[in-house]
Coordinates of C-alpha atoms and ligand atoms in Angstrom, one line a residue:
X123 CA -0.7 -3.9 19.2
X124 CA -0.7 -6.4 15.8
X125 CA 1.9 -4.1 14.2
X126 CA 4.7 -1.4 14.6
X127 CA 4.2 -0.2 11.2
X128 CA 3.0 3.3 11.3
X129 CA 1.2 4.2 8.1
X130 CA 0.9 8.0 6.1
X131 CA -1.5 5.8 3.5
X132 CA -0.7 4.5 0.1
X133 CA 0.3 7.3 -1.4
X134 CA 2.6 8.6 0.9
X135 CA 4.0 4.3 1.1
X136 CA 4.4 4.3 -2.6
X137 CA 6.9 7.6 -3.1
X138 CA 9.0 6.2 0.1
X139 CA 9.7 3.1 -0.3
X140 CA 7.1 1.0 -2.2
X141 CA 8.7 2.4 -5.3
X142 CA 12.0 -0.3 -3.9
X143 CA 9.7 -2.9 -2.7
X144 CA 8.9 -3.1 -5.9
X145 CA 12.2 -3.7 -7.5
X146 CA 12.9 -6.0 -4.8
X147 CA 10.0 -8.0 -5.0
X148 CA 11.3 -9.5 -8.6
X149 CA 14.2 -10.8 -7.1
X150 CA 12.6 -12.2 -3.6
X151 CA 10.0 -14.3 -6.1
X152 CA 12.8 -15.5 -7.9
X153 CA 14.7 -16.6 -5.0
X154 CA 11.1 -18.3 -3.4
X155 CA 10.9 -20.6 -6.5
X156 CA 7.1 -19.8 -7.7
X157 CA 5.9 -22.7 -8.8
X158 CA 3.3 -22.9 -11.9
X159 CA -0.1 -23.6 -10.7
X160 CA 0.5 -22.7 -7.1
X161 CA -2.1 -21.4 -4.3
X162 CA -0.2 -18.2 -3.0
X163 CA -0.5 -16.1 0.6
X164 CA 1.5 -12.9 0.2
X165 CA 1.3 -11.7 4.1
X166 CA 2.0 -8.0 5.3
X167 CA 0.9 -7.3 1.4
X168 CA 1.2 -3.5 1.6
X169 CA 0.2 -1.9 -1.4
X170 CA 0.7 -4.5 -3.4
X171 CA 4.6 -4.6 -4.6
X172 CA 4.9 -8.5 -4.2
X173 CA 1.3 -8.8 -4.7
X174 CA 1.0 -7.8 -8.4
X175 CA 4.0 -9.2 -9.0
X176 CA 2.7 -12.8 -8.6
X177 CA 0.0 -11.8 -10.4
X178 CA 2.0 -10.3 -13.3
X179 CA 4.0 -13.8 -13.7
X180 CA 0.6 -15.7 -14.5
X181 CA 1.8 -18.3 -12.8
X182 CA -0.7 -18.9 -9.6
X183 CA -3.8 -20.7 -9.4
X184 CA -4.9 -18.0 -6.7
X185 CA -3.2 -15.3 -4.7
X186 CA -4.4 -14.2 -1.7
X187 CA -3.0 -11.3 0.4
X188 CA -3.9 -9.8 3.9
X189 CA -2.2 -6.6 5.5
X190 CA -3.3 -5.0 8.8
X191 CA -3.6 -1.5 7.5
X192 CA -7.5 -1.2 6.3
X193 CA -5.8 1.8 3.2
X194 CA -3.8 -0.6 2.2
X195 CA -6.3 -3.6 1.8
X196 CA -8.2 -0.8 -0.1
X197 CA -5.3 0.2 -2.4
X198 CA -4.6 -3.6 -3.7
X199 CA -8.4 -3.6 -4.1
X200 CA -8.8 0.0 -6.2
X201 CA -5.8 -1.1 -8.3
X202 CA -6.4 -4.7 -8.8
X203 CA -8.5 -4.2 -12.4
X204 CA -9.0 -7.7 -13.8
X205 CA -6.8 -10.0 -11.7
X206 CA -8.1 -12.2 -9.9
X207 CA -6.7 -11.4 -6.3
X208 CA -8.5 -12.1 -2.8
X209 CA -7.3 -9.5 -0.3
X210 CA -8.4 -9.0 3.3
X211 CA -7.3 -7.3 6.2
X212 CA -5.7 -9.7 9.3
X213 CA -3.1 -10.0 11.3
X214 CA 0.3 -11.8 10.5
X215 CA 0.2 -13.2 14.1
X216 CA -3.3 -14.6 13.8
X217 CA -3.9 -15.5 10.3
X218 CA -6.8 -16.0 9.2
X219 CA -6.7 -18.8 7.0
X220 CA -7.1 -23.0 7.9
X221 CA -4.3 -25.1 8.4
X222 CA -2.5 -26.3 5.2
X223 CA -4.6 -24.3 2.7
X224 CA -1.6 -22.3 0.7
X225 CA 1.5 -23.9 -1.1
X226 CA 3.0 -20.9 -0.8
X227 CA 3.0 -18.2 2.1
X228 CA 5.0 -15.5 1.5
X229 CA 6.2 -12.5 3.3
X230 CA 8.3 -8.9 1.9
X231 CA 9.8 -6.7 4.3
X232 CA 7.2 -7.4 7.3
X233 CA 8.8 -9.3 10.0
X234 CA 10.6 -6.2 10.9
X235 CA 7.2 -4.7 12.0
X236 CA 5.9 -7.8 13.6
X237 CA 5.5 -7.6 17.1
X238 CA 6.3 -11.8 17.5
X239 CA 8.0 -12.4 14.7
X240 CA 8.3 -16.1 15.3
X241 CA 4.6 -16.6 15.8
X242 CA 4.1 -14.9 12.2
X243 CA 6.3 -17.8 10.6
X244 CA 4.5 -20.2 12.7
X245 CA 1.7 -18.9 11.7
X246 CA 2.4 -19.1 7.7
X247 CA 4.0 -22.6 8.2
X248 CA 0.3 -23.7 9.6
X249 CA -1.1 -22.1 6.9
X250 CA 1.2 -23.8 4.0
X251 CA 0.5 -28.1 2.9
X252 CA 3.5 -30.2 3.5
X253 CA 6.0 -30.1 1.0
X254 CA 5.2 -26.1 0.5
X255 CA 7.5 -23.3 1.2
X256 CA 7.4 -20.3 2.8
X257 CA 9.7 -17.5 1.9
X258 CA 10.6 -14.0 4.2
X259 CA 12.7 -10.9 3.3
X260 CA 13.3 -7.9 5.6
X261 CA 15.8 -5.2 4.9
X262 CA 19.2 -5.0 6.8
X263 CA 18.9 -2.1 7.7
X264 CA 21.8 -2.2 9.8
X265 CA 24.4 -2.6 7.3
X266 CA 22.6 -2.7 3.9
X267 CA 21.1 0.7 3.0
X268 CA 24.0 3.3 3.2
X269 CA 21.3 6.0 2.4
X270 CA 19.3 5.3 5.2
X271 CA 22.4 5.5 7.5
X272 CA 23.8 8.5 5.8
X273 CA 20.7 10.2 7.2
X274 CA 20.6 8.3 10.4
X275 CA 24.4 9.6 11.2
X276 CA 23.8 12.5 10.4
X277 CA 20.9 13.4 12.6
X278 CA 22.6 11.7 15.6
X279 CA 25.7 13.8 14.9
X280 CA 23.9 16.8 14.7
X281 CA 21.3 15.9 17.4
X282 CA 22.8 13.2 20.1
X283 CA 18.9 12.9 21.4
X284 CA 18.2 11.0 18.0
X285 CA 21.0 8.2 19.3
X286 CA 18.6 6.0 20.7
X287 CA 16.2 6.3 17.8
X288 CA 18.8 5.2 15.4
X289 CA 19.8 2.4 17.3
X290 CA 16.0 1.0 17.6
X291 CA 15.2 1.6 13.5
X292 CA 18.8 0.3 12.6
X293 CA 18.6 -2.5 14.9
X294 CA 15.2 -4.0 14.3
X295 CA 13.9 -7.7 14.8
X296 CA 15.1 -10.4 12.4
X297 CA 17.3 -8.2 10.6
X298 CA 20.5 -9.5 12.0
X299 CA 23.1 -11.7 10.0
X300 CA 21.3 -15.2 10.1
X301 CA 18.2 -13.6 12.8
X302 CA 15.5 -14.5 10.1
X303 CA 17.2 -18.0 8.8
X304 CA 18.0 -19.1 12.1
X305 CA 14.0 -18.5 13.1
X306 CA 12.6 -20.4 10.3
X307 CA 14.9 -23.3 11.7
X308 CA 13.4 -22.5 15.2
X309 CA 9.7 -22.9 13.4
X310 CA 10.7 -26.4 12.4
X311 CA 11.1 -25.4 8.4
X312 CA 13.7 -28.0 6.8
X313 CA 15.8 -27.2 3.8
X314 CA 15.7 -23.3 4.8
X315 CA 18.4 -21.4 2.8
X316 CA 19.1 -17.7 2.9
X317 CA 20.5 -15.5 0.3
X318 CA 20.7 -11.5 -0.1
X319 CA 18.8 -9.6 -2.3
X320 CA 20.6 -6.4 -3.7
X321 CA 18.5 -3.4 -5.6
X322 CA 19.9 -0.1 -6.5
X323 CA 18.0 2.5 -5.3
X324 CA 18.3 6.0 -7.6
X325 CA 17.4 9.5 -7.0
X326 CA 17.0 11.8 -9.6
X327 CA 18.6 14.8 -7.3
X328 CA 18.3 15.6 -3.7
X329 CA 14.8 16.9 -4.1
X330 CA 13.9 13.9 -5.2
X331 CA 15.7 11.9 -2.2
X332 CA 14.8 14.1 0.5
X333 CA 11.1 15.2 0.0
X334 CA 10.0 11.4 0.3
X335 CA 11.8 11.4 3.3
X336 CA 10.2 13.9 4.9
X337 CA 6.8 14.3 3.7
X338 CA 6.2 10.4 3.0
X339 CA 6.0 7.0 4.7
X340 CA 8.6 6.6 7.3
X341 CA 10.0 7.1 10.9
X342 CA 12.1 9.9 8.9
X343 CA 9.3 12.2 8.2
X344 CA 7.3 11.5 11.5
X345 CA 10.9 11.8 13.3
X346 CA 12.0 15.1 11.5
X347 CA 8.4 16.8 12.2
X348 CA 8.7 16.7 15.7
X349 CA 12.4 18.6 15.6
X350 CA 12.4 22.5 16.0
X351 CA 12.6 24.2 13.2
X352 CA 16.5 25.0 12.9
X353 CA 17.3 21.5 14.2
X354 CA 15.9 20.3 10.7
X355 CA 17.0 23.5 8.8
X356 CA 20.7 22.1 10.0
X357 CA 19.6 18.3 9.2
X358 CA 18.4 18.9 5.9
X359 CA 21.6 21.1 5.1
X360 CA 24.3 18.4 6.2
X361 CA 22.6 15.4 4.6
X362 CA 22.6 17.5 1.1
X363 CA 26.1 17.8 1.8
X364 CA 26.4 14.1 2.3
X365 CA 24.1 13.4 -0.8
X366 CA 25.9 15.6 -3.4
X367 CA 29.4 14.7 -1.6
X368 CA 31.1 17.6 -3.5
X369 CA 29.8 17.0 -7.0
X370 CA 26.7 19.2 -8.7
X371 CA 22.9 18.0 -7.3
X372 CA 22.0 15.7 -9.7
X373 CA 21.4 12.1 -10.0
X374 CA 23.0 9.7 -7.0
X375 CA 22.7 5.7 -7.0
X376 CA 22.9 3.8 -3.4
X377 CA 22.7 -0.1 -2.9
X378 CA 20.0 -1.5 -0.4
X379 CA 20.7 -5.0 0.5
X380 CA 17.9 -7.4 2.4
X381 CA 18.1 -10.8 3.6
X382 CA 15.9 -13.4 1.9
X383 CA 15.1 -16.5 3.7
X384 CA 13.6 -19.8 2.0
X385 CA 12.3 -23.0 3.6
X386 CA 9.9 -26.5 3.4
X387 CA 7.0 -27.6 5.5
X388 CA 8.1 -30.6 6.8
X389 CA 6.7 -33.9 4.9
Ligands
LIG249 C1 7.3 -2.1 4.8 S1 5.7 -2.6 4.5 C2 5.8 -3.8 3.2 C3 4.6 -3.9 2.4 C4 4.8 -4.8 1.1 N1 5.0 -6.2 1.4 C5 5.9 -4.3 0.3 O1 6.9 -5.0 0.2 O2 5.8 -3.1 -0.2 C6 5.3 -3.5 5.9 C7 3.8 -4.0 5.9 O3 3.6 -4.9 7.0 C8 2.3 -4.7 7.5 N2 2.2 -5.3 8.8 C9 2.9 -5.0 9.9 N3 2.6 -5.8 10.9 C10 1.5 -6.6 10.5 C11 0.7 -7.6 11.0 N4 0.9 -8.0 12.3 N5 -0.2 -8.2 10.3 C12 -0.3 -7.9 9.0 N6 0.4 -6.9 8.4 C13 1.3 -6.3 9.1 C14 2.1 -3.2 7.4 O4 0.8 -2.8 7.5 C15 2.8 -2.9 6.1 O5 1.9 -2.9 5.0

């Protein structure tokens, strides 16, 4: 199986977490150094978030993007308008592309779902000329998203079952300090530097955090579904507690942190 990424479509992407991909995505094309004129692979493009991004900066002499999900593909392509944006469906791990075509190849909050991580960066090194860069973030989802674990914790608390789960979303490939810098050493990269990105991530209210959670993209919803009834009766009721922490519902503000990792095709 090409991917671990288990898709409710775009819509269902969009309300989760595409609405903070987006916010990130400034930030991770700021840190990859775009350079004017530039021939661009964004891999593992989703809906789109990095995707029109490039293309709102004007900046690229071509973009291309590939995702495995077919709805995806089909979103960029429905919502693409005028830009000029070539995007086709593939897998990160077999990319179909020749050797040295992009200057660019880059990659937001994928290598988590990547079966063989390493062979996707192999994969968009091949892909990139010498002298090119290619640019990774994933989330840490470990340590950087408090919201996530807030609702993590508390299922496991309420539902020791859910342990294991936790451990294998919270512990994902490449999401360890230094896990994605150290592989881009591995795929002989040179100059690779790391930084992490930092968004806010705001909810109106608790409606507005939890229905995403449940009804949209995610291992939450899926996860939650498959509970008995009063299991997530109880859930739902001790993660509102955790949300409004003893203040009125209304609008709550939580960081989300992902590690951002930079290198050059060798010369
Ligand atoms: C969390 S989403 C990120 C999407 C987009 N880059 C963004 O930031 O919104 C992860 C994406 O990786 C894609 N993906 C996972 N494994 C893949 C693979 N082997 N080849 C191509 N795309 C893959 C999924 O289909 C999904 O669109």
């Amino acid at each position: 199986m090409p991917s671990n990424f288990e898709t409710r479509g775009a819509a269902a992407y969009d309300s989760y977490m595409g609405r903070w991909s987006k916010r990130l995505a400034s930030g991770f094309l700021e840190f990859t150094g775009l350079v004017e004129g530039a021939a661009v692979l964004d891999v593992g493009c989703g809906t789109g978030s990095l995707t029109f991004e490039i293309a709102d900066r004007r900046m690229a002499a071509s973009i291309d993007a590939l995702d495995y999900e077919p709805e995806f593909v089909e979103a960029v392509n429905s919502r693409k308008g005028t830009a000029s944006i070539n995007v086709r469906r593939g897998d990160a791990m077999a990319l179909p592309y020749a050797s040295a075509q992009f200057d660019m190849a880059l990659s937001l909050l994928v290598l988590h779902f990547v079966p063989d991580a390493a062979r996707a960066i192999s994969e968009m090194v091949r892909v990139v000329k010498p002298g090119g860069v290619v640019a990774a973030a994933v989330w840490d989802t470990f340590g950087g998203m408090p919201s996530r674990r807030m609702f993590w914790d508390t299922v496991a608390a309420i539902h020791p079952p859910a342990e294991q789960r936790r451990s294998a979303l919270l512990i994902r490939p490449m999401t360890q300090p230094n896990e994605l810098q150290t592989a881009f050493q591995h795929a002989g990269l040179s100059n690779v530097t790391s930084t992490l990105l930092t968004i806010r991530t705001d909810f109106e209210s608790f409606e507005d955090f939890w229905l995403p959670a449940v009804f949209g993209q995610g291992t939450q919803s899926e996860f939650l579904a498959g509970l008995p009834e009063p299991t997530q009766q109880q859930i739902e009721s001790s993660v509102r507690t955790a949300y409004l922490a003893g203040l009125p519902d209304g609008p709550r503000s939580f960081a989300s942190s992902a590690w951002a990792v930079r290198g050059m095709v060798k010369l």
